[in-house]
Amino acid sequence: MDQLGGQLAAPSAGRRLPVPPATRDAQKCGSGFQESLAHAGTCNGRSPTKVTYYKAGLTELIVGSNKSIISSNGKGAIKGKGLRIKNAKNVIIQGITISDINPHVIWAGDALSFDNVENVWVHKCTIARIGRQHLVSFQKTNKGITVSSCYFDGTSPSSAYCDGKQYWIWLFWGTHDEITLINNHVVNTAGRTPHAGGWSKSLNYVHLVGNSMDNNNHGGIEPRTGSYILSEGNKWTAFTHPINIQAKGGHLAMVNDANGASQCKKYLGANCLLNKYDNKSKSKTWFDAVVLSQFSKLDKKAISSARNAVCV
């Protein structure tokens, strides 16, 4: 990544955005679960209700090119509002916490959005108590994104399954995404780790490497139309379904054995790392060699560097 400038100061930890709550018609997606601001079709047939939420969460702070948002002591925090990196390149976000964006309401705010970006590094950040996505890429080109050594905490007072675990974690559905997720710790989730693809123009290359995934009773990786996901060197603990059992349409290479690892060498020049599972985590076999073929067209040096940086 290029040398960046224009450092921005993060708000002090614990500061709540001074915006009064708003109330509008919504629909309740279930009984006692998260509520929803009900984009068309998401809650058809459910009874409307009133939802109170903070308006600040609906619009992110925009981050442009050549910017760094860095907390030197790791205590910088943005509370109640997310960041959208938009039409930008060369951005670093490091050492901050993004939290408490209307956690009880779906569609009431994302933590970190990628919207037509290139060369973005998110490092040692914490994301917690978010109503919608922790990470999301929009339907444009998003290349050179690395998210490393971050803590994604799905623990929430409101959740899709009413079990205190967030469902909406990582959603990637750009027209050309190149995203590396490395050495992150993901806890208490219920889905989308990640969800990639799912519409006619999706093209999503996702390298999932060296991450620790803990405590999920529902589902994890969701390959959908247009996605190519390479999963190597990750560890699942108390994670019932590392792959969402309903996922279909995309391509996934789960490197679970020596054969898969050696196929990586054929396409990428080196063996992939094996995924690991505890006795509560059962992964079905899903290994599409086409993922490796597609990844061979990308920067092999970057892929190798990510693998060599794995610390789990």
Coordinates of C-alpha atoms in Angstrom, one line a residue:
M1 CA 0.0 0.0 0.0
D2 CA 1.2 3.5 -0.8
Q3 CA 2.3 5.9 2.0
L4 CA -0.8 7.6 3.3
G5 CA -1.3 11.1 4.8
G6 CA -4.0 13.3 6.2
Q7 CA -4.5 11.6 9.6
L8 CA -8.0 12.0 11.2
A9 CA -8.6 11.9 14.9
A10 CA -11.1 9.4 16.2
P11 CA -13.7 10.5 18.8
S12 CA -12.9 9.7 22.4
A13 CA -13.9 6.4 23.8
G14 CA -17.4 6.1 25.2
R15 CA -18.7 9.3 23.6
R16 CA -22.3 8.9 22.4
L17 CA -23.3 10.9 19.3
P18 CA -25.7 13.7 20.5
V19 CA -28.6 12.8 18.2
P20 CA -32.1 12.3 19.6
P21 CA -33.8 9.0 18.7
A22 CA -36.4 8.8 15.9
T23 CA -39.5 6.8 15.6
R24 CA -41.0 5.5 12.4
D25 CA -43.2 2.7 11.1
A26 CA -41.4 -0.6 10.9
Q27 CA -42.0 -4.3 10.8
K28 CA -41.0 -6.8 13.4
C29 CA -39.1 -9.8 12.0
G30 CA -40.2 -12.3 14.5
S31 CA -41.3 -12.2 18.1
G32 CA -38.7 -10.6 20.4
F33 CA -35.9 -10.7 17.8
Q34 CA -34.3 -7.8 16.0
E35 CA -36.8 -5.4 14.5
S36 CA -36.5 -4.1 10.9
L37 CA -37.0 -0.9 9.0
A38 CA -38.4 -3.2 6.4
H39 CA -36.9 -2.6 3.0
A40 CA -39.3 -3.9 0.3
G41 CA -40.0 -7.6 0.7
T42 CA -37.9 -8.3 3.8
C43 CA -40.8 -8.7 6.2
N44 CA -43.8 -9.5 4.0
G45 CA -46.8 -10.8 6.0
R46 CA -45.6 -9.6 9.4
S47 CA -47.3 -7.1 11.6
P48 CA -46.1 -3.5 11.6
T49 CA -44.8 -2.0 14.8
K50 CA -43.0 1.2 16.0
V51 CA -39.3 1.2 16.3
T52 CA -37.2 3.8 18.1
Y53 CA -33.6 4.3 16.8
Y54 CA -30.9 6.8 16.4
K55 CA -30.9 8.6 13.0
A56 CA -27.1 9.0 13.1
G57 CA -26.7 5.3 12.4
L58 CA -28.4 5.5 9.0
T59 CA -25.7 7.7 7.4
E60 CA -22.0 6.8 7.8
L61 CA -19.1 9.2 8.0
I62 CA -17.5 9.4 4.6
V63 CA -13.8 8.6 4.2
G64 CA -12.0 9.7 1.1
S65 CA -8.7 8.9 -0.5
N66 CA -5.3 9.1 1.2
K67 CA -6.6 9.2 4.7
S68 CA -5.6 7.3 7.9
I69 CA -7.9 7.0 10.9
I70 CA -5.5 5.7 13.6
S71 CA -5.8 5.4 17.4
S72 CA -2.3 5.4 18.7
N73 CA -3.3 3.9 22.1
G74 CA -6.0 1.6 20.8
K75 CA -8.7 3.5 22.8
G76 CA -10.2 5.6 20.0
A77 CA -13.9 4.9 19.4
I78 CA -16.8 5.8 17.2
K79 CA -20.1 5.1 18.8
G80 CA -23.5 5.1 17.1
K81 CA -22.2 5.7 13.6
G82 CA -20.2 3.8 11.0
L83 CA -17.6 4.6 8.3
R84 CA -18.1 4.5 4.6
I85 CA -15.0 4.5 2.4
K86 CA -16.3 5.8 -0.8
N87 CA -14.8 6.4 -4.3
A88 CA -11.4 6.3 -2.5
K89 CA -8.0 4.7 -2.5
N90 CA -5.1 4.4 -0.1
V91 CA -6.9 4.3 3.3
I92 CA -5.8 2.9 6.7
I93 CA -8.1 2.4 9.6
Q94 CA -6.3 1.1 12.7
G95 CA -6.8 0.5 16.4
I96 CA -10.3 1.9 16.7
T97 CA -13.6 0.5 18.0
I98 CA -16.9 1.0 16.1
S99 CA -19.9 0.1 18.2
D100 CA -23.5 0.5 19.2
I101 CA -25.2 1.3 15.9
N102 CA -28.8 0.6 16.7
P103 CA -28.1 -3.0 17.5
H104 CA -31.8 -3.8 18.0
V105 CA -32.8 -2.7 14.4
I106 CA -31.9 -4.3 11.0
W107 CA -31.3 -1.7 8.2
A108 CA -30.4 0.9 10.8
G109 CA -26.7 1.2 10.1
D110 CA -23.5 -0.6 9.0
A111 CA -20.1 -0.4 10.8
L112 CA -17.7 -0.3 7.9
S113 CA -18.6 -0.1 4.2
F114 CA -16.5 -0.3 1.1
D115 CA -18.0 1.6 -1.8
N116 CA -15.8 1.7 -5.0
V117 CA -12.4 1.5 -3.2
E118 CA -8.8 0.4 -3.8
N119 CA -6.0 -0.3 -1.3
V120 CA -7.7 -0.3 2.1
W121 CA -6.2 -1.7 5.2
V122 CA -8.3 -2.3 8.4
H123 CA -6.1 -3.5 11.3
K124 CA -6.6 -4.2 15.0
C125 CA -10.1 -2.8 15.1
T126 CA -13.0 -3.9 17.2
I127 CA -16.6 -4.0 16.0
A128 CA -19.5 -4.7 18.3
R129 CA -23.2 -4.3 18.7
I130 CA -24.2 -3.4 15.2
G131 CA -27.7 -3.5 13.8
R132 CA -26.8 -4.6 10.3
Q133 CA -23.4 -5.5 8.8
H134 CA -20.0 -5.3 10.5
L135 CA -18.4 -5.2 7.0
V136 CA -20.1 -4.7 3.7
S137 CA -18.9 -4.1 0.1
F138 CA -21.3 -2.3 -2.2
Q139 CA -22.1 -3.2 -5.8
K140 CA -19.1 -1.6 -7.4
T141 CA -15.4 -2.5 -7.6
N142 CA -13.6 -3.0 -4.3
K143 CA -10.0 -4.2 -4.7
G144 CA -6.9 -4.5 -2.5
I145 CA -8.9 -4.7 0.8
T146 CA -7.2 -6.3 3.8
V147 CA -8.9 -6.8 7.1
S148 CA -6.4 -8.1 9.7
S149 CA -6.2 -8.9 13.4
C150 CA -9.6 -7.4 14.1
Y151 CA -12.1 -8.5 16.7
F152 CA -15.7 -9.0 15.5
D153 CA -18.0 -9.4 18.5
G154 CA -21.5 -10.6 17.6
T155 CA -22.7 -10.5 21.2
S156 CA -25.9 -8.5 21.1
P157 CA -29.0 -7.9 23.2
S158 CA -31.1 -8.3 20.1
S159 CA -30.6 -10.9 17.4
A160 CA -32.2 -12.6 14.4
Y161 CA -32.5 -15.9 16.2
C162 CA -33.2 -14.4 19.7
D163 CA -30.0 -16.1 21.1
G164 CA -27.8 -13.1 21.6
K165 CA -25.7 -13.7 18.5
Q166 CA -25.5 -11.3 15.6
Y167 CA -26.3 -12.7 12.1
W168 CA -25.2 -9.8 9.9
I169 CA -21.4 -10.0 10.0
W170 CA -19.7 -9.8 6.6
L171 CA -21.5 -9.2 3.3
F172 CA -19.5 -8.9 0.1
W173 CA -21.4 -8.4 -3.2
G174 CA -19.4 -6.0 -5.3
T175 CA -19.0 -6.2 -9.1
H176 CA -15.4 -7.0 -8.5
D177 CA -14.2 -7.6 -4.9
E178 CA -10.7 -8.6 -3.9
I179 CA -10.8 -9.0 -0.1
T180 CA -8.4 -10.7 2.3
L181 CA -9.5 -11.5 5.9
I182 CA -6.5 -12.6 8.0
N183 CA -5.9 -13.4 11.7
N184 CA -9.3 -12.0 12.8
H185 CA -11.2 -13.2 15.8
V186 CA -14.9 -13.7 15.3
V187 CA -17.1 -14.6 18.3
N188 CA -20.8 -15.2 19.0
T189 CA -22.2 -15.0 15.5
A190 CA -25.1 -16.6 13.7
G191 CA -24.2 -16.2 10.0
R192 CA -22.4 -14.5 7.1
T193 CA -18.8 -15.2 7.9
P194 CA -18.8 -14.3 5.1
H195 CA -21.7 -14.1 2.7
A196 CA -20.3 -13.4 -0.8
G197 CA -22.1 -12.9 -4.1
G198 CA -25.8 -13.5 -4.7
W199 CA -26.8 -11.3 -7.6
S200 CA -26.2 -11.5 -11.4
K201 CA -23.2 -9.1 -11.6
S202 CA -21.4 -10.3 -8.5
L203 CA -17.7 -11.2 -8.7
N204 CA -16.1 -11.7 -5.3
Y205 CA -12.7 -13.1 -4.6
V206 CA -12.4 -13.6 -0.8
H207 CA -9.3 -15.1 0.9
L208 CA -10.2 -16.3 4.3
V209 CA -7.0 -17.2 6.1
G210 CA -5.8 -17.7 9.7
N211 CA -9.0 -16.6 11.3
S212 CA -10.5 -17.9 14.6
M213 CA -14.3 -18.5 14.5
D214 CA -15.9 -19.2 17.8
N215 CA -19.4 -20.0 19.0
N216 CA -22.0 -20.2 16.3
N217 CA -25.0 -22.5 16.3
H218 CA -26.3 -21.7 12.9
G219 CA -24.1 -21.2 9.8
G220 CA -20.9 -19.5 8.6
I221 CA -19.6 -19.2 5.1
E222 CA -22.2 -18.6 2.4
P223 CA -20.9 -18.9 -1.2
R224 CA -23.5 -17.4 -3.5
T225 CA -23.6 -16.6 -7.3
G226 CA -20.4 -15.0 -8.5
S227 CA -18.3 -15.8 -5.4
Y228 CA -14.9 -17.5 -5.2
I229 CA -13.9 -18.1 -1.6
L230 CA -10.6 -19.7 -0.5
S231 CA -10.6 -20.8 3.1
E232 CA -7.3 -22.0 4.5
G233 CA -5.6 -22.1 7.9
N234 CA -8.8 -21.1 9.8
K235 CA -10.0 -22.6 13.1
W236 CA -13.6 -23.2 14.1
T237 CA -14.5 -23.7 17.8
A238 CA -18.0 -24.5 18.9
F239 CA -19.2 -23.7 15.4
T240 CA -22.0 -26.1 14.3
H241 CA -21.9 -25.4 10.6
P242 CA -18.7 -23.6 9.3
I243 CA -20.5 -23.6 5.9
N244 CA -24.1 -22.5 5.8
I245 CA -26.1 -25.6 4.8
Q246 CA -28.4 -23.6 2.6
A247 CA -25.6 -21.9 0.6
K248 CA -25.5 -22.6 -3.1
G249 CA -24.6 -21.0 -6.4
G250 CA -21.1 -19.8 -5.5
H251 CA -17.6 -21.5 -5.4
L252 CA -15.7 -22.4 -2.3
A253 CA -12.4 -24.2 -1.7
M254 CA -12.2 -25.4 1.9
V255 CA -8.7 -26.7 2.5
N256 CA -9.4 -29.6 4.9
D257 CA -6.9 -32.3 3.7
A258 CA -3.5 -32.8 2.1
N259 CA -5.1 -33.2 -1.3
G260 CA -6.6 -29.8 -1.2
A261 CA -3.4 -28.3 0.2
S262 CA -1.3 -29.8 -2.7
Q263 CA -3.8 -28.5 -5.3
C264 CA -3.0 -25.0 -4.0
K265 CA 0.7 -25.6 -5.0
K266 CA -0.4 -26.5 -8.5
Y267 CA -2.2 -23.2 -9.0
L268 CA -0.6 -20.8 -6.5
G269 CA 3.0 -22.1 -6.1
A270 CA 2.7 -23.2 -2.5
N271 CA 0.7 -25.6 -0.4
C272 CA -2.3 -24.0 1.4
L273 CA -2.7 -24.3 5.2
L274 CA -5.2 -26.8 6.6
N275 CA -8.3 -25.6 8.3
K276 CA -8.9 -26.9 11.9
Y277 CA -12.1 -27.9 13.7
D278 CA -12.9 -28.8 17.3
N279 CA -15.2 -31.8 18.0
K280 CA -18.3 -29.5 18.0
S281 CA -17.5 -28.0 14.6
K282 CA -18.4 -30.2 11.6
S283 CA -17.6 -29.0 8.0
K284 CA -19.0 -30.7 5.0
T285 CA -16.6 -31.2 2.1
W286 CA -16.7 -28.4 -0.4
F287 CA -13.7 -28.0 -2.6
D288 CA -14.1 -26.3 -6.0
A289 CA -10.7 -26.3 -7.8
V290 CA -12.1 -23.4 -10.0
V291 CA -11.5 -21.2 -7.0
L292 CA -7.8 -21.9 -7.2
S293 CA -7.8 -21.4 -10.9
Q294 CA -9.5 -18.0 -10.5
F295 CA -7.1 -17.0 -7.6
S296 CA -4.1 -17.8 -9.9
K297 CA -5.1 -14.8 -12.0
L298 CA -4.6 -12.5 -8.9
D299 CA -1.5 -11.3 -7.2
K300 CA 0.2 -14.6 -6.1
K301 CA 2.8 -12.8 -4.0
A302 CA 0.0 -11.1 -2.0
I303 CA -1.8 -14.4 -1.5
S304 CA 1.5 -16.0 -0.3
S305 CA 2.3 -13.1 2.0
A306 CA -1.1 -13.4 3.7
R307 CA -0.5 -17.1 4.2
N308 CA 2.9 -16.5 5.7
A309 CA 1.5 -14.0 8.1
V310 CA -1.0 -16.4 9.7
C311 CA -0.5 -16.6 13.5
V312 CA -3.2 -19.2 14.6

